Coordinates of C-alpha atoms in Angstrom, one line a residue:
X16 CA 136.9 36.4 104.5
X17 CA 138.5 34.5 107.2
X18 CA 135.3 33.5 109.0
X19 CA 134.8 32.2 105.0
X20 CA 137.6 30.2 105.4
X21 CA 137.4 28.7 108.7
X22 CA 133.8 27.5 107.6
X23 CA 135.2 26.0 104.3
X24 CA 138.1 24.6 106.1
X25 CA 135.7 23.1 108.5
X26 CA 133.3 21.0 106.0
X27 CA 136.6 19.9 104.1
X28 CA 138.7 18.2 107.6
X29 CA 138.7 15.1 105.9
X30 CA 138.9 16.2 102.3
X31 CA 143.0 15.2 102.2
X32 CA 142.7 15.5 98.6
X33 CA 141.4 18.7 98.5
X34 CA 144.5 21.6 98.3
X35 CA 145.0 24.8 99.1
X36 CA 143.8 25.7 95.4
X37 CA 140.6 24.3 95.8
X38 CA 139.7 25.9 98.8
X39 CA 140.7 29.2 97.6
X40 CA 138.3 28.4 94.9
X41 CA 135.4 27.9 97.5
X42 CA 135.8 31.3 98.8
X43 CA 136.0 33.0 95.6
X44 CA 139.5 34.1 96.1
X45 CA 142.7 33.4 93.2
X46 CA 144.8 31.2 95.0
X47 CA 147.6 33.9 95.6
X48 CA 145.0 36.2 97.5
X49 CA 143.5 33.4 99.4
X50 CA 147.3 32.1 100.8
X51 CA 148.2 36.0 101.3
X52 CA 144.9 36.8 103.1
X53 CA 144.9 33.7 105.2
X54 CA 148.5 34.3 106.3
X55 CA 148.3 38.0 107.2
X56 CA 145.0 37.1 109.1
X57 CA 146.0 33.9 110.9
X58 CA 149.7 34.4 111.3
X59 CA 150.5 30.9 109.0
X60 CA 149.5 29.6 105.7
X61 CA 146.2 27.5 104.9
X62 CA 147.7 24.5 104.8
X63 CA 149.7 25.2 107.9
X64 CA 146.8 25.7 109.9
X65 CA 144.8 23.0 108.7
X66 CA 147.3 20.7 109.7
X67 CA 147.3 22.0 112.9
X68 CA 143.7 21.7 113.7
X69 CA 144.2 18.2 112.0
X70 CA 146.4 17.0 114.9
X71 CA 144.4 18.7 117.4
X72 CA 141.8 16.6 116.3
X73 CA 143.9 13.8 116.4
X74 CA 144.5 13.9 120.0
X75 CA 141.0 14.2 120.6
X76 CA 140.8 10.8 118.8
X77 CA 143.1 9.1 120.9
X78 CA 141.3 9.9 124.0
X79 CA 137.9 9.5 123.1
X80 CA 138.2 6.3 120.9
X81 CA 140.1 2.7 120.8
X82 CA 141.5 3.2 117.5
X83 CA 144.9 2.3 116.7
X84 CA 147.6 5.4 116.2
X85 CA 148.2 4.6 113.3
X86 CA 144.6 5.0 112.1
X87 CA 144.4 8.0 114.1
X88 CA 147.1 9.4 111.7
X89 CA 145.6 8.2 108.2
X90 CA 142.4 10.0 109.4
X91 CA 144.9 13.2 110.2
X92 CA 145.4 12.7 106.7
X93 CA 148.9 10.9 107.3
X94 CA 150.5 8.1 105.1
X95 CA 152.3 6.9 107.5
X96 CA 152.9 6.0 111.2
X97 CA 156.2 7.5 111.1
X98 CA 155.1 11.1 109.9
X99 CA 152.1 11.1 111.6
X100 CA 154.4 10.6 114.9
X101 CA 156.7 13.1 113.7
X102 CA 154.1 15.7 113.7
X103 CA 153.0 14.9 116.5
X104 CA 156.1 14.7 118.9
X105 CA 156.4 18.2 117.9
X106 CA 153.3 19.7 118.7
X107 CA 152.5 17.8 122.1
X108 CA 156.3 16.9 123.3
X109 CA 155.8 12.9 123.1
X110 CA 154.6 10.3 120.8
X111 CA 150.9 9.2 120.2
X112 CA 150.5 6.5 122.3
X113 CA 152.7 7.8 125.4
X114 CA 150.6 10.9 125.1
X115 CA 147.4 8.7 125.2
X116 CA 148.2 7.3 128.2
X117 CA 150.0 10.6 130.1
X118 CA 147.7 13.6 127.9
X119 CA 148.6 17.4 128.3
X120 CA 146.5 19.9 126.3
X121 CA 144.0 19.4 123.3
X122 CA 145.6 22.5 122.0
X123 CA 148.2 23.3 120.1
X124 CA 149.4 27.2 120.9
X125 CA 148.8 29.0 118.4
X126 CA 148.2 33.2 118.1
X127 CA 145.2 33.2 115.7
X128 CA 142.8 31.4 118.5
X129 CA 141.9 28.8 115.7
X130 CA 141.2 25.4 117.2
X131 CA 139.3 22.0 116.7
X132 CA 136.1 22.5 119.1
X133 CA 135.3 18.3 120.1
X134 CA 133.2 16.3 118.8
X135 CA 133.3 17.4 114.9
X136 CA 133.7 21.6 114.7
X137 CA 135.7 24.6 115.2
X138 CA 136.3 27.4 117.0
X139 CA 136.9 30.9 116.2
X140 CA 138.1 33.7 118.6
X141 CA 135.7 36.6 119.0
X142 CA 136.0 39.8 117.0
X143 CA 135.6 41.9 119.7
X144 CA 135.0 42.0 123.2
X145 CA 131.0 41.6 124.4
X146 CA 129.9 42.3 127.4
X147 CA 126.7 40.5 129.1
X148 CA 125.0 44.3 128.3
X149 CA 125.9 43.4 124.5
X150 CA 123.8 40.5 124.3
X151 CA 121.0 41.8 126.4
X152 CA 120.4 44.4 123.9
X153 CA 121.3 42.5 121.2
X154 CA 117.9 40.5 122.5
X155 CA 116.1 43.3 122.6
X156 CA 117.3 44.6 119.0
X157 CA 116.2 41.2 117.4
X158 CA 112.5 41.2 119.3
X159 CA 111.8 44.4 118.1
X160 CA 112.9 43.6 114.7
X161 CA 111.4 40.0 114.6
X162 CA 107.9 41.4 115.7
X163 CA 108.0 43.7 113.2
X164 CA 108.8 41.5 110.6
X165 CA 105.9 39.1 111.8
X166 CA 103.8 42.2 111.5
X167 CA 105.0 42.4 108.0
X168 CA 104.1 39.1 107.2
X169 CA 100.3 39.3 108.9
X170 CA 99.4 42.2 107.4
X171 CA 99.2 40.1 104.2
X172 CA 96.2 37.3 105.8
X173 CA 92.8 37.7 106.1
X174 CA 91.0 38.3 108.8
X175 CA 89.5 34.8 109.2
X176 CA 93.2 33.8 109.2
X177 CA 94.0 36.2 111.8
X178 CA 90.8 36.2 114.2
X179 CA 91.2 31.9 113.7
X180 CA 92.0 30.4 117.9
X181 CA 96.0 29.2 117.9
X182 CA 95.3 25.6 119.5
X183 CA 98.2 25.9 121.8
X184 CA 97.8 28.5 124.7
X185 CA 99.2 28.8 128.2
X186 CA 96.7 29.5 131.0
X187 CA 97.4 33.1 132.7
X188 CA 99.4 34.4 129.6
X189 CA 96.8 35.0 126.7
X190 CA 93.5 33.9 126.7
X191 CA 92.1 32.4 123.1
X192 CA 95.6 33.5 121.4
X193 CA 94.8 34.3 117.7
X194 CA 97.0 36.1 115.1
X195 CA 95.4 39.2 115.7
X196 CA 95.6 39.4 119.2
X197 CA 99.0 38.0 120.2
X198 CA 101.0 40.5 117.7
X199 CA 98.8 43.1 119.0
X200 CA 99.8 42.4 122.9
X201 CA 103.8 42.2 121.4
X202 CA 103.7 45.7 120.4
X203 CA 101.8 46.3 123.4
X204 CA 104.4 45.0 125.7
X205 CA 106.7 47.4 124.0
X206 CA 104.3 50.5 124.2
X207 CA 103.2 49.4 127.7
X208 CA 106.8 49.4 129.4
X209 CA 107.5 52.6 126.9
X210 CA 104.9 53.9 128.7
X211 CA 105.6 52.8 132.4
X212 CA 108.9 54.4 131.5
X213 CA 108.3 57.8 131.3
X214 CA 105.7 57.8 133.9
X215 CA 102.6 57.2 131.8
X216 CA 99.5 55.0 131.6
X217 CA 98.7 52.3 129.0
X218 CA 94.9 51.8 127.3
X219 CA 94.7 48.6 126.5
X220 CA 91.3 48.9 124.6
X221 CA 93.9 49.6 122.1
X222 CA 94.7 46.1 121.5
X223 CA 90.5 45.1 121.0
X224 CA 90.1 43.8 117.1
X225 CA 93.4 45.8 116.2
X226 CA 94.2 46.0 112.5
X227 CA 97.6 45.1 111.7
X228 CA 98.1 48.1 110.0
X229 CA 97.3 49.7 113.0
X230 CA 99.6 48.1 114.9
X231 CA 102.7 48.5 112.4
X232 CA 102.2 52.4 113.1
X233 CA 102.2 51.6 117.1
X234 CA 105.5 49.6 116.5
X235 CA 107.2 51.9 114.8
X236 CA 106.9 54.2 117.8
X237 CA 107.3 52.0 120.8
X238 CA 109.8 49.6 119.3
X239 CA 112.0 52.3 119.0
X240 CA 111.7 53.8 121.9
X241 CA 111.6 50.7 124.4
X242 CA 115.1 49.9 122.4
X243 CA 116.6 53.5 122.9
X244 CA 115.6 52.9 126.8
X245 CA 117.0 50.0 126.9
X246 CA 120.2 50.9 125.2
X247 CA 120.5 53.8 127.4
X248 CA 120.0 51.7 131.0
X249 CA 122.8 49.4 129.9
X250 CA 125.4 51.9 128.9
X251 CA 124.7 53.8 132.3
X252 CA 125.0 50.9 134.2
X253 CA 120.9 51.8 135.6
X254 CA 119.5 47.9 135.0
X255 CA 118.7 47.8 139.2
X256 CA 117.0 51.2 139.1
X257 CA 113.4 51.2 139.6
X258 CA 110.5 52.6 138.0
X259 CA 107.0 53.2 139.3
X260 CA 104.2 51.8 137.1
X261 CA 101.3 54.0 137.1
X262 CA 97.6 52.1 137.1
X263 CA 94.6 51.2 139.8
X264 CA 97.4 49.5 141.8
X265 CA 100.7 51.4 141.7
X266 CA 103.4 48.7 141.3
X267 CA 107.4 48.7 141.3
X268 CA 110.2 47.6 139.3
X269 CA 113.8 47.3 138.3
X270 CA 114.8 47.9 134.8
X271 CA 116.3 45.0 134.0
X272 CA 113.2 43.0 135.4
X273 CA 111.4 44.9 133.6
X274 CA 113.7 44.1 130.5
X275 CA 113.4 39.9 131.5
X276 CA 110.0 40.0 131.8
X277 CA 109.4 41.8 128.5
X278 CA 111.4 38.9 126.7
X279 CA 110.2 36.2 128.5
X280 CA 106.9 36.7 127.5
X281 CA 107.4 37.9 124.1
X282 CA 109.7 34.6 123.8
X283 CA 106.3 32.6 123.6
X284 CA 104.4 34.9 122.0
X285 CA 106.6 34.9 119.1
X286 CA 106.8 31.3 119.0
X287 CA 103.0 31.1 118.7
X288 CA 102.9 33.8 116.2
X289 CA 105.5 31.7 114.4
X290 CA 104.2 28.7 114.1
X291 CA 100.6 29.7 113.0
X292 CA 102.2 32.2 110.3
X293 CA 104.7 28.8 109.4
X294 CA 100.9 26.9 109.0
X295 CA 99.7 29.6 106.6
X296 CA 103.1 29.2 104.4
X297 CA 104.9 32.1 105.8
X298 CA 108.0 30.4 106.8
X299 CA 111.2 32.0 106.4
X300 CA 110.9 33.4 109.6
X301 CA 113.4 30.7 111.0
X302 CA 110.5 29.6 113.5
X303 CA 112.0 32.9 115.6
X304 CA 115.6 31.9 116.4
X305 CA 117.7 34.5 117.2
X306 CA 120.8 32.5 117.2
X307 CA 121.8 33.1 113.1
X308 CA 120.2 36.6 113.6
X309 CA 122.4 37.6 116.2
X310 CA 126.0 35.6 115.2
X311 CA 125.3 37.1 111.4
X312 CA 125.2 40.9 113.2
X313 CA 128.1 40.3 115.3

């Protein structure tokens, strides 16, 4: 509810008009509950904070622009020079224009970690503490999911519409990339390095004409299980371990090479595979982006 807020709060900065009522309304919340749930979260009322991230702003202004102070303040949502200083002298020690010339801090201490984040946003203090591990499996958590739901989505095409060449290719990567074969090498990645894993070899004749019902059943295995190993690696602190690839020429690794290489391919794979479903009106797959996928999860 308070990451509600904030977001509210955030499109309404220069909504002066706009009280504490209204953006209670916007969040779906009685006034009462809003101004209660707002203060036992952030340590000060609606209002209060809003004001605070008003002059933070403000300061920003001064040292990023020529306008005057005083329009600085009516754009704080001030009437008049005098308040407007007021306010200010409080929060940063001096007035406006000395602080223009002599400035301290953007901002204004405050304990709920709520501050105006230049040139027009917010930002909010994390939820919880995440490690570098968290968003590396967090990476892996969203490919296996996205590929999935791409598999999903191509199961419903024909197979003209699969078998049909994807114009854009990369030399060395995937030769004649179609929507049949470049799904069909994702879950292979993840089947492959499943595979190196525990010690075992891969077929890739697999992969030859592969319905996409065939491989939905493949991904439901090896996604799985290439996110468990992951998961596993990173808790025990085992990304520089290596593993011996089996095959004609024996080969070895580090987990978490293994782990970059796995997403760094996939990473334009699934951009291929997204734009060619986007062409065939599949679209709500956000082209791929994991950014809104991720920051909605955490």
């Amino acid at each position: 509810m308070f990451a509600a807020f904030v977001e509210v709060l955030t499109e309404a900065l220069d909504e002066h008009e706009a009280t504490s009522a209204d953006l209670a309304q916007r969040v779906y919340l009685s006034r009462f509950h809003f101004d209660r749930v707002i203060a036992a979260t952030a340590g000060k009322s609606p209002g209060r904070l809003r004001r605070r991230v008003l002059l933070e702003r403000a300061a920003y202004r001064l040292l990023t622009t020529t306008h005057s102070v005083l329009d600085v303040g009516v754009e704080a949502g001030y009437s008049a020079h005098e308040s407007f200083t007021r306010a200010f002298v409080r929060a940063y020690g001096s007035p406006p224009a000395q602080w223009r010339h002599s400035p301290t801090r953007l901002q204004i201490e405050s304990p709920n970690g709520v501050h105006f984040h230049p040139p027009g946003s917010l930002r909010l203090p994390a939820q919880r503490e995440v490690s570098s591990m968290d968003v590396l499996v967090s990476m892996v958590e969203h490919h296996v999911w996205l590929v999935g739901e791409m598999l999903i989505r191509a199961e419903r095409l024909r197979d003209d519409q699969l078998d049909e060449r994807i114009e854009l290719s990369v030399e060395g990567v995937d030769d004649e990339p179609t929507l049949r074969s470049l799904p069909s090498r994702l879950v292979g990645q993840l089947d492959m390095w499943g595979a190196a894993i525990e010690g075992k070899a891969y077929d890739f004749a697999v992969e030859r004409g592969e319905s996409v019902a065939h491989m939905r059943d493949r991904h439901a295995e090896a996604g799985p299980a290439f996110l468990t190993a992951v998961r596993e690696v990173c808790e025990q602190g085992r990304l520089d371990e290596s593993i011996i690839c089996p095959g004609e020429n024996v080969e070895v690794y580090t987990f978490g090479a293994v782990i970059a290489h796995v997403l760094t391919f996939a990473a334009h794979r699934r951009t291929l595979v997204a734009g060619a479903l986007h062409d065939l009106g599949l679209d709500d797959l956000d082209g791929g982006d994991p950014i809104r996928w991720m920051t909605q999860r955490g």
